[in-house]
mmCIF file of C-alpha atoms in Angstrom:
data_model
loop_
_atom_site.group_PDB
_atom_site.id
_atom_site.type_symbol
_atom_site.label_atom_id
_atom_site.label_comp_id
_atom_site.label_asym_id
_atom_site.label_seq_id
_atom_site.Cartn_x
_atom_site.Cartn_y
_atom_site.Cartn_z
ATOM 1 C CA UNK U 51 90.283 60.160 168.564
ATOM 2 C CA UNK U 52 89.872 57.037 166.482
ATOM 3 C CA UNK U 53 89.064 59.165 163.420
ATOM 4 C CA UNK U 54 92.278 61.160 163.868
ATOM 5 C CA UNK U 55 94.266 57.917 164.104
ATOM 6 C CA UNK U 56 92.754 56.647 160.850
ATOM 7 C CA UNK U 57 93.454 59.953 159.082
ATOM 8 C CA UNK U 58 97.045 59.946 160.342
ATOM 9 C CA UNK U 59 97.503 56.350 159.163
ATOM 10 C CA UNK U 60 96.125 57.153 155.713
ATOM 11 C CA UNK U 61 98.380 60.192 155.464
ATOM 12 C CA UNK U 62 101.377 58.055 156.395
ATOM 13 C CA UNK U 63 100.468 55.496 153.731
ATOM 14 C CA UNK U 64 100.085 58.213 151.082
ATOM 15 C CA UNK U 65 103.449 59.747 152.010
ATOM 16 C CA UNK U 66 105.097 56.318 151.864
ATOM 17 C CA UNK U 67 103.624 55.658 148.402
ATOM 18 C CA UNK U 68 104.853 59.047 147.170
ATOM 19 C CA UNK U 69 108.312 58.310 148.597
ATOM 20 C CA UNK U 70 108.476 54.917 146.861
ATOM 21 C CA UNK U 71 107.341 56.466 143.585
ATOM 22 C CA UNK U 72 110.047 59.149 143.753
ATOM 23 C CA UNK U 73 112.708 56.587 144.647
ATOM 24 C CA UNK U 74 111.539 54.305 141.837
ATOM 25 C CA UNK U 75 111.666 57.114 139.252
ATOM 26 C CA UNK U 76 115.215 57.963 140.379
ATOM 27 C CA UNK U 77 116.244 54.319 140.165
ATOM 28 C CA UNK U 78 114.773 53.927 136.672
ATOM 29 C CA UNK U 79 116.581 57.066 135.486
ATOM 30 C CA UNK U 80 119.879 55.559 136.659
ATOM 31 C CA UNK U 81 118.922 52.236 135.097
ATOM 32 C CA UNK U 82 118.469 54.018 131.759
ATOM 33 C CA UNK U 83 121.883 55.634 132.294
ATOM 34 C CA UNK U 84 123.457 52.208 132.818
ATOM 35 C CA UNK U 85 121.934 50.943 129.558
ATOM 36 C CA UNK U 86 123.109 54.012 127.665
ATOM 37 C CA UNK U 87 126.746 53.610 128.739
ATOM 38 C CA UNK U 88 126.747 49.789 128.938
ATOM 39 C CA UNK U 89 127.380 49.916 132.682
ATOM 40 C CA UNK U 90 126.184 48.200 135.833
ATOM 41 C CA UNK U 91 123.657 49.538 138.343
ATOM 42 C CA UNK U 92 123.795 48.557 141.990
ATOM 43 C CA UNK U 93 121.615 48.810 145.132
ATOM 44 C CA UNK U 94 117.864 48.314 145.563
ATOM 45 C CA UNK U 95 114.946 50.733 145.245
ATOM 46 C CA UNK U 96 115.319 51.746 148.893
ATOM 47 C CA UNK U 97 119.004 52.706 148.569
ATOM 48 C CA UNK U 98 120.938 55.301 146.630
ATOM 49 C CA UNK U 99 121.364 54.212 142.984
ATOM 50 C CA UNK U 100 124.886 53.956 141.612
ATOM 51 C CA UNK U 101 126.038 53.280 138.043
ATOM 52 C CA UNK U 102 129.548 52.156 137.088
ATOM 53 C CA UNK U 103 130.835 52.041 133.503
ATOM 54 C CA UNK U 104 134.057 52.375 131.542
ATOM 55 C CA UNK U 105 134.839 55.735 129.981
ATOM 56 C CA UNK U 106 137.898 55.647 127.736
ATOM 57 C CA UNK U 107 140.737 54.260 129.884
ATOM 58 C CA UNK U 108 139.007 55.012 133.198
ATOM 59 C CA UNK U 109 136.094 53.742 135.283
ATOM 60 C CA UNK U 110 133.354 56.293 135.988
ATOM 61 C CA UNK U 111 130.900 56.054 138.873
ATOM 62 C CA UNK U 112 127.677 58.074 139.058
ATOM 63 C CA UNK U 113 125.636 58.107 142.259
ATOM 64 C CA UNK U 114 122.986 60.058 144.136
ATOM 65 C CA UNK U 115 123.351 61.195 147.739
ATOM 66 C CA UNK U 116 120.840 62.527 150.238
ATOM 67 C CA UNK U 117 123.247 64.630 152.297
ATOM 68 C CA UNK U 118 127.013 64.904 152.671
ATOM 69 C CA UNK U 119 129.313 66.484 155.263
ATOM 70 C CA UNK U 120 130.067 69.285 152.781
ATOM 71 C CA UNK U 121 126.427 70.353 152.703
ATOM 72 C CA UNK U 122 124.408 71.115 149.608
ATOM 73 C CA UNK U 123 121.520 68.742 150.370
ATOM 74 C CA UNK U 124 120.663 66.191 147.708
ATOM 75 C CA UNK U 125 123.434 65.705 145.184
ATOM 76 C CA UNK U 126 124.337 63.852 142.012
ATOM 77 C CA UNK U 127 128.015 62.952 141.857
ATOM 78 C CA UNK U 128 130.539 61.605 139.385
ATOM 79 C CA UNK U 129 133.861 60.074 140.439
ATOM 80 C CA UNK U 130 136.495 58.908 137.951
ATOM 81 C CA UNK U 131 140.211 58.104 138.019
ATOM 82 C CA UNK U 132 142.665 60.966 137.498
ATOM 83 C CA UNK U 133 146.211 60.185 136.267
ATOM 84 C CA UNK U 134 148.135 62.599 138.548
ATOM 85 C CA UNK U 135 147.912 61.580 142.209
ATOM 86 C CA UNK U 136 149.945 64.563 143.421
ATOM 87 C CA UNK U 137 147.804 67.320 141.959
ATOM 88 C CA UNK U 138 144.997 68.746 144.105
ATOM 89 C CA UNK U 139 142.206 71.128 143.176
ATOM 90 C CA UNK U 140 139.094 72.235 145.033
ATOM 91 C CA UNK U 141 136.514 74.397 143.263
ATOM 92 C CA UNK U 142 133.160 75.427 144.660
ATOM 93 C CA UNK U 143 130.461 77.819 143.646
ATOM 94 C CA UNK U 144 129.866 80.786 145.900
ATOM 95 C CA UNK U 145 126.649 80.527 147.892
ATOM 96 C CA UNK U 146 125.178 78.930 151.035
ATOM 97 C CA UNK U 147 127.345 75.996 152.091
ATOM 98 C CA UNK U 148 129.045 74.420 155.106
ATOM 99 C CA UNK U 149 132.546 74.525 153.591
ATOM 100 C CA UNK U 150 135.523 75.767 155.482
ATOM 101 C CA UNK U 151 138.848 76.730 153.967
ATOM 102 C CA UNK U 152 140.355 73.578 152.360
ATOM 103 C CA UNK U 153 143.290 72.178 154.281
ATOM 104 C CA UNK U 154 146.351 70.199 153.241
ATOM 105 C CA UNK U 155 148.648 72.956 152.008
ATOM 106 C CA UNK U 156 146.278 74.326 149.359
ATOM 107 C CA UNK U 157 146.536 77.959 148.286
ATOM 108 C CA UNK U 158 143.840 80.212 146.857
ATOM 109 C CA UNK U 159 143.858 80.479 143.064
ATOM 110 C CA UNK U 160 142.296 83.430 141.234
ATOM 111 C CA UNK U 161 140.846 83.003 137.755
ATOM 112 C CA UNK U 162 141.898 85.343 134.943
ATOM 113 C CA UNK U 163 138.483 85.723 133.335
ATOM 114 C CA UNK U 164 136.591 88.759 134.647
ATOM 115 C CA UNK U 165 133.672 88.057 136.957
ATOM 116 C CA UNK U 166 134.523 84.408 137.621
ATOM 117 C CA UNK U 167 136.149 84.977 141.020
ATOM 118 C CA UNK U 168 132.795 86.286 142.240
ATOM 119 C CA UNK U 169 131.163 83.055 141.026
ATOM 120 C CA UNK U 170 133.741 80.350 141.820
ATOM 121 C CA UNK U 171 136.276 79.807 144.579
ATOM 122 C CA UNK U 172 139.374 77.752 143.697
ATOM 123 C CA UNK U 173 142.114 76.194 145.869
ATOM 124 C CA UNK U 174 145.080 74.169 144.606
ATOM 125 C CA UNK U 175 148.601 72.944 145.397
ATOM 126 C CA UNK U 176 149.921 73.662 141.867
ATOM 127 C CA UNK U 177 148.943 77.034 140.412
ATOM 128 C CA UNK U 178 150.614 76.353 137.040
ATOM 129 C CA UNK U 179 148.747 73.083 136.498
ATOM 130 C CA UNK U 180 145.524 74.646 137.779
ATOM 131 C CA UNK U 181 145.805 77.476 135.263
ATOM 132 C CA UNK U 182 146.388 74.939 132.494
ATOM 133 C CA UNK U 183 143.367 72.844 133.449
ATOM 134 C CA UNK U 184 141.003 75.764 133.987
ATOM 135 C CA UNK U 185 141.006 76.785 130.338
ATOM 136 C CA UNK U 186 138.134 78.939 128.995
ATOM 137 C CA UNK U 187 136.506 75.816 127.557
ATOM 138 C CA UNK U 188 136.734 74.029 130.936
ATOM 139 C CA UNK U 189 135.231 77.015 132.758
ATOM 140 C CA UNK U 190 132.452 77.076 130.151
ATOM 141 C CA UNK U 191 131.532 73.480 131.057
ATOM 142 C CA UNK U 192 131.646 74.358 134.773
ATOM 143 C CA UNK U 193 129.306 77.286 134.244
ATOM 144 C CA UNK U 194 126.832 75.068 132.397
ATOM 145 C CA UNK U 195 126.958 72.471 135.163
ATOM 146 C CA UNK U 196 126.313 75.151 137.760
ATOM 147 C CA UNK U 197 123.229 76.220 135.804
ATOM 148 C CA UNK U 198 122.029 72.599 135.678
ATOM 149 C CA UNK U 199 122.216 72.325 139.473
ATOM 150 C CA UNK U 200 118.773 72.417 141.088
ATOM 151 C CA UNK U 201 119.883 74.469 144.085
ATOM 152 C CA UNK U 202 123.006 76.170 142.742
ATOM 153 C CA UNK U 203 125.357 73.754 144.508
ATOM 154 C CA UNK U 204 128.566 72.808 142.659
ATOM 155 C CA UNK U 205 131.650 71.116 144.071
ATOM 156 C CA UNK U 206 134.679 69.866 142.108
ATOM 157 C CA UNK U 207 137.682 68.148 143.624
ATOM 158 C CA UNK U 208 140.780 66.420 142.255
ATOM 159 C CA UNK U 209 142.688 64.593 144.972
ATOM 160 C CA UNK U 210 144.739 61.408 145.337
ATOM 161 C CA UNK U 211 144.116 60.308 141.760
ATOM 162 C CA UNK U 212 140.353 60.841 141.870
ATOM 163 C CA UNK U 213 138.306 63.364 139.881
ATOM 164 C CA UNK U 214 135.015 64.128 141.643
ATOM 165 C CA UNK U 215 132.275 66.568 140.628
ATOM 166 C CA UNK U 216 128.933 67.074 142.416
ATOM 167 C CA UNK U 217 125.882 69.170 141.543
ATOM 168 C CA UNK U 218 122.826 69.850 143.661
ATOM 169 C CA UNK U 219 119.660 67.828 143.246
ATOM 170 C CA UNK U 220 118.401 64.402 142.222
ATOM 171 C CA UNK U 221 117.514 64.031 138.540
ATOM 172 C CA UNK U 222 114.556 61.693 138.106
ATOM 173 C CA UNK U 223 113.976 62.679 134.512
ATOM 174 C CA UNK U 224 116.001 60.344 132.285
ATOM 175 C CA UNK U 225 116.805 62.964 129.679
ATOM 176 C CA UNK U 226 117.900 65.491 132.296
ATOM 177 C CA UNK U 227 120.115 62.957 134.067
ATOM 178 C CA UNK U 228 121.654 62.054 130.706
ATOM 179 C CA UNK U 229 122.411 65.724 130.009
ATOM 180 C CA UNK U 230 124.077 66.191 133.413
ATOM 181 C CA UNK U 231 126.096 62.998 132.922
ATOM 182 C CA UNK U 232 127.264 64.052 129.451
ATOM 183 C CA UNK U 233 128.288 67.496 130.732
ATOM 184 C CA UNK U 234 130.286 65.977 133.613
ATOM 185 C CA UNK U 235 132.092 63.677 131.185
ATOM 186 C CA UNK U 236 132.738 66.647 128.881
ATOM 187 C CA UNK U 237 134.315 68.501 131.815
ATOM 188 C CA UNK U 238 136.530 65.515 132.594
ATOM 189 C CA UNK U 239 137.585 65.194 128.939
ATOM 190 C CA UNK U 240 138.314 68.903 128.686
ATOM 191 C CA UNK U 241 140.377 68.876 131.892
ATOM 192 C CA UNK U 242 142.422 65.952 130.575
ATOM 193 C CA UNK U 243 142.809 67.582 127.180
ATOM 194 C CA UNK U 244 144.152 70.746 128.811
ATOM 195 C CA UNK U 245 147.110 68.741 130.102
ATOM 196 C CA UNK U 246 148.245 67.745 126.601
ATOM 197 C CA UNK U 247 151.549 69.466 125.908
ATOM 198 C CA UNK U 248 151.773 71.454 122.702
ATOM 199 C CA UNK U 249 148.000 71.762 122.263
ATOM 200 C CA UNK U 250 146.788 75.346 122.479
ATOM 201 C CA UNK U 251 143.177 76.470 122.576
ATOM 202 C CA UNK U 252 141.743 79.223 120.461
ATOM 203 C CA UNK U 253 140.148 82.149 122.245
ATOM 204 C CA UNK U 254 136.461 82.202 121.341
ATOM 205 C CA UNK U 255 136.612 85.977 120.965
ATOM 206 C CA UNK U 256 139.385 85.964 118.326
ATOM 207 C CA UNK U 257 139.419 84.929 114.686
ATOM 208 C CA UNK U 258 141.886 84.924 111.815
ATOM 209 C CA UNK U 259 141.602 84.760 108.044
ATOM 210 C CA UNK U 260 142.987 81.629 106.376
ATOM 211 C CA UNK U 261 143.578 81.700 102.631
ATOM 212 C CA UNK U 262 143.265 77.931 102.179
ATOM 213 C CA UNK U 263 141.956 75.487 104.767
ATOM 214 C CA UNK U 264 143.251 71.912 104.657
ATOM 215 C CA UNK U 265 141.091 69.106 106.044
ATOM 216 C CA UNK U 266 143.046 66.918 108.521
ATOM 217 C CA UNK U 267 141.152 63.830 107.341
ATOM 218 C CA UNK U 268 141.352 63.924 103.532
ATOM 219 C CA UNK U 269 144.325 66.378 103.364
ATOM 220 C CA UNK U 270 142.489 68.291 100.656
ATOM 221 C CA UNK U 271 141.334 71.881 100.438
ATOM 222 C CA UNK U 272 138.084 72.483 102.309
ATOM 223 C CA UNK U 273 135.230 73.758 100.165
ATOM 224 C CA UNK U 274 132.154 75.736 101.191
ATOM 225 C CA UNK U 275 130.835 72.871 103.372
ATOM 226 C CA UNK U 276 133.177 73.531 106.295
ATOM 227 C CA UNK U 277 132.605 72.625 109.936
ATOM 228 C CA UNK U 278 134.661 73.799 112.924
ATOM 229 C CA UNK U 279 135.486 71.649 115.941
ATOM 230 C CA UNK U 280 133.723 73.129 118.964
ATOM 231 C CA UNK U 281 136.725 72.340 121.183
ATOM 232 C CA UNK U 282 139.984 73.047 119.299
ATOM 233 C CA UNK U 283 138.474 75.068 116.414
ATOM 234 C CA UNK U 284 140.106 72.931 113.706
ATOM 235 C CA UNK U 285 138.293 73.148 110.319
ATOM 236 C CA UNK U 286 137.113 69.953 108.580
ATOM 237 C CA UNK U 287 135.162 69.005 105.490
ATOM 238 C CA UNK U 288 131.616 68.329 106.649
ATOM 239 C CA UNK U 289 131.496 65.030 104.758
ATOM 240 C CA UNK U 290 134.851 63.948 106.232
ATOM 241 C CA UNK U 291 133.699 64.783 109.788
ATOM 242 C CA UNK U 292 130.514 62.756 109.320
ATOM 243 C CA UNK U 293 132.592 59.856 108.013
ATOM 244 C CA UNK U 294 135.122 60.043 110.885
ATOM 245 C CA UNK U 295 132.524 60.842 113.544
ATOM 246 C CA UNK U 296 134.780 63.206 115.508
ATOM 247 C CA UNK U 297 137.577 65.767 115.322
ATOM 248 C CA UNK U 298 140.758 64.441 113.696
ATOM 249 C CA UNK U 299 143.128 66.707 115.666
ATOM 250 C CA UNK U 300 145.533 64.618 117.752
ATOM 251 C CA UNK U 301 144.552 64.729 121.430
ATOM 252 C CA UNK U 302 141.156 66.342 120.829
ATOM 253 C CA UNK U 303 138.547 63.871 119.550
ATOM 254 C CA UNK U 304 135.538 66.140 120.181
ATOM 255 C CA UNK U 305 132.299 64.845 118.700
ATOM 256 C CA UNK U 306 130.522 68.184 118.193
ATOM 257 C CA UNK U 307 131.108 70.895 115.617
ATOM 258 C CA UNK U 308 129.734 74.273 114.604
ATOM 259 C CA UNK U 309 129.127 75.658 111.123
ATOM 260 C CA UNK U 310 130.477 79.157 110.443
ATOM 261 C CA UNK U 311 128.007 81.739 109.241
ATOM 262 C CA UNK U 312 129.231 84.330 106.759
ATOM 263 C CA UNK U 313 128.546 87.902 107.751
ATOM 264 C CA UNK U 314 126.352 89.692 105.245
ATOM 265 C CA UNK U 315 126.815 93.344 104.415
ATOM 266 C CA UNK U 316 123.908 95.431 105.558
ATOM 267 C CA UNK U 317 124.312 97.814 102.600
ATOM 268 C CA UNK U 318 124.589 96.920 98.951
ATOM 269 C CA UNK U 319 127.281 98.359 96.705
ATOM 270 C CA UNK U 320 126.260 101.662 95.136
ATOM 271 C CA UNK U 321 125.439 101.575 91.460
ATOM 272 C CA UNK U 322 128.112 102.923 89.180
#
């Protein structure tokens, strides 16, 4: 009997050490996040870490949660101010969850892109604004976030001037937590950008031929070293982009670009 008590005590000590190690690794990942974004980290090793920092004109808060009333188990969440307090949106990924139908006068919204209604469920009080926000680029970020989730859980809500996005799992790896954080901020930026009047997005499946491309930074003709903004598809001189550090299109400001690849003919011209 005494031997069993000793074994049980040792097992309890080992489990407690493992728990502290996992909590410490989570805390240190959030501490690295706070340093990266020049923010503040709160709570002790025994609590749920939370990081607060300024992002553009808003204040972003990242936190980890063990369980919430909406289900999904362990979660990593971002909350940030949203300018329109009247607009409401609820988006969740299909799968095991404890959600009921959202209340508060919200109606079901169906996405235009094929196959997405089988993956996501959307509710809103303004279908026109919802359609504007859920652009193809925004849905692309959502899909990537869903793939980053450890258990497939994804929940996005805009309500009462607060933008909140949650994915399943705790991210103890610093690089992985940084990737999830960056993708959440990209989603927020894209959703805000979609509200800009007069700014239209290019369908990724379409292309057009332009005789002469003008760089929005130097106002000169773009030579062979051309880069394309990954968000609004505006062409830039590669050297000008590197100098400016981001897209020069008003209201965009994306920091990533792609380089077009010329299609090569598979057959050579026949000899004359």
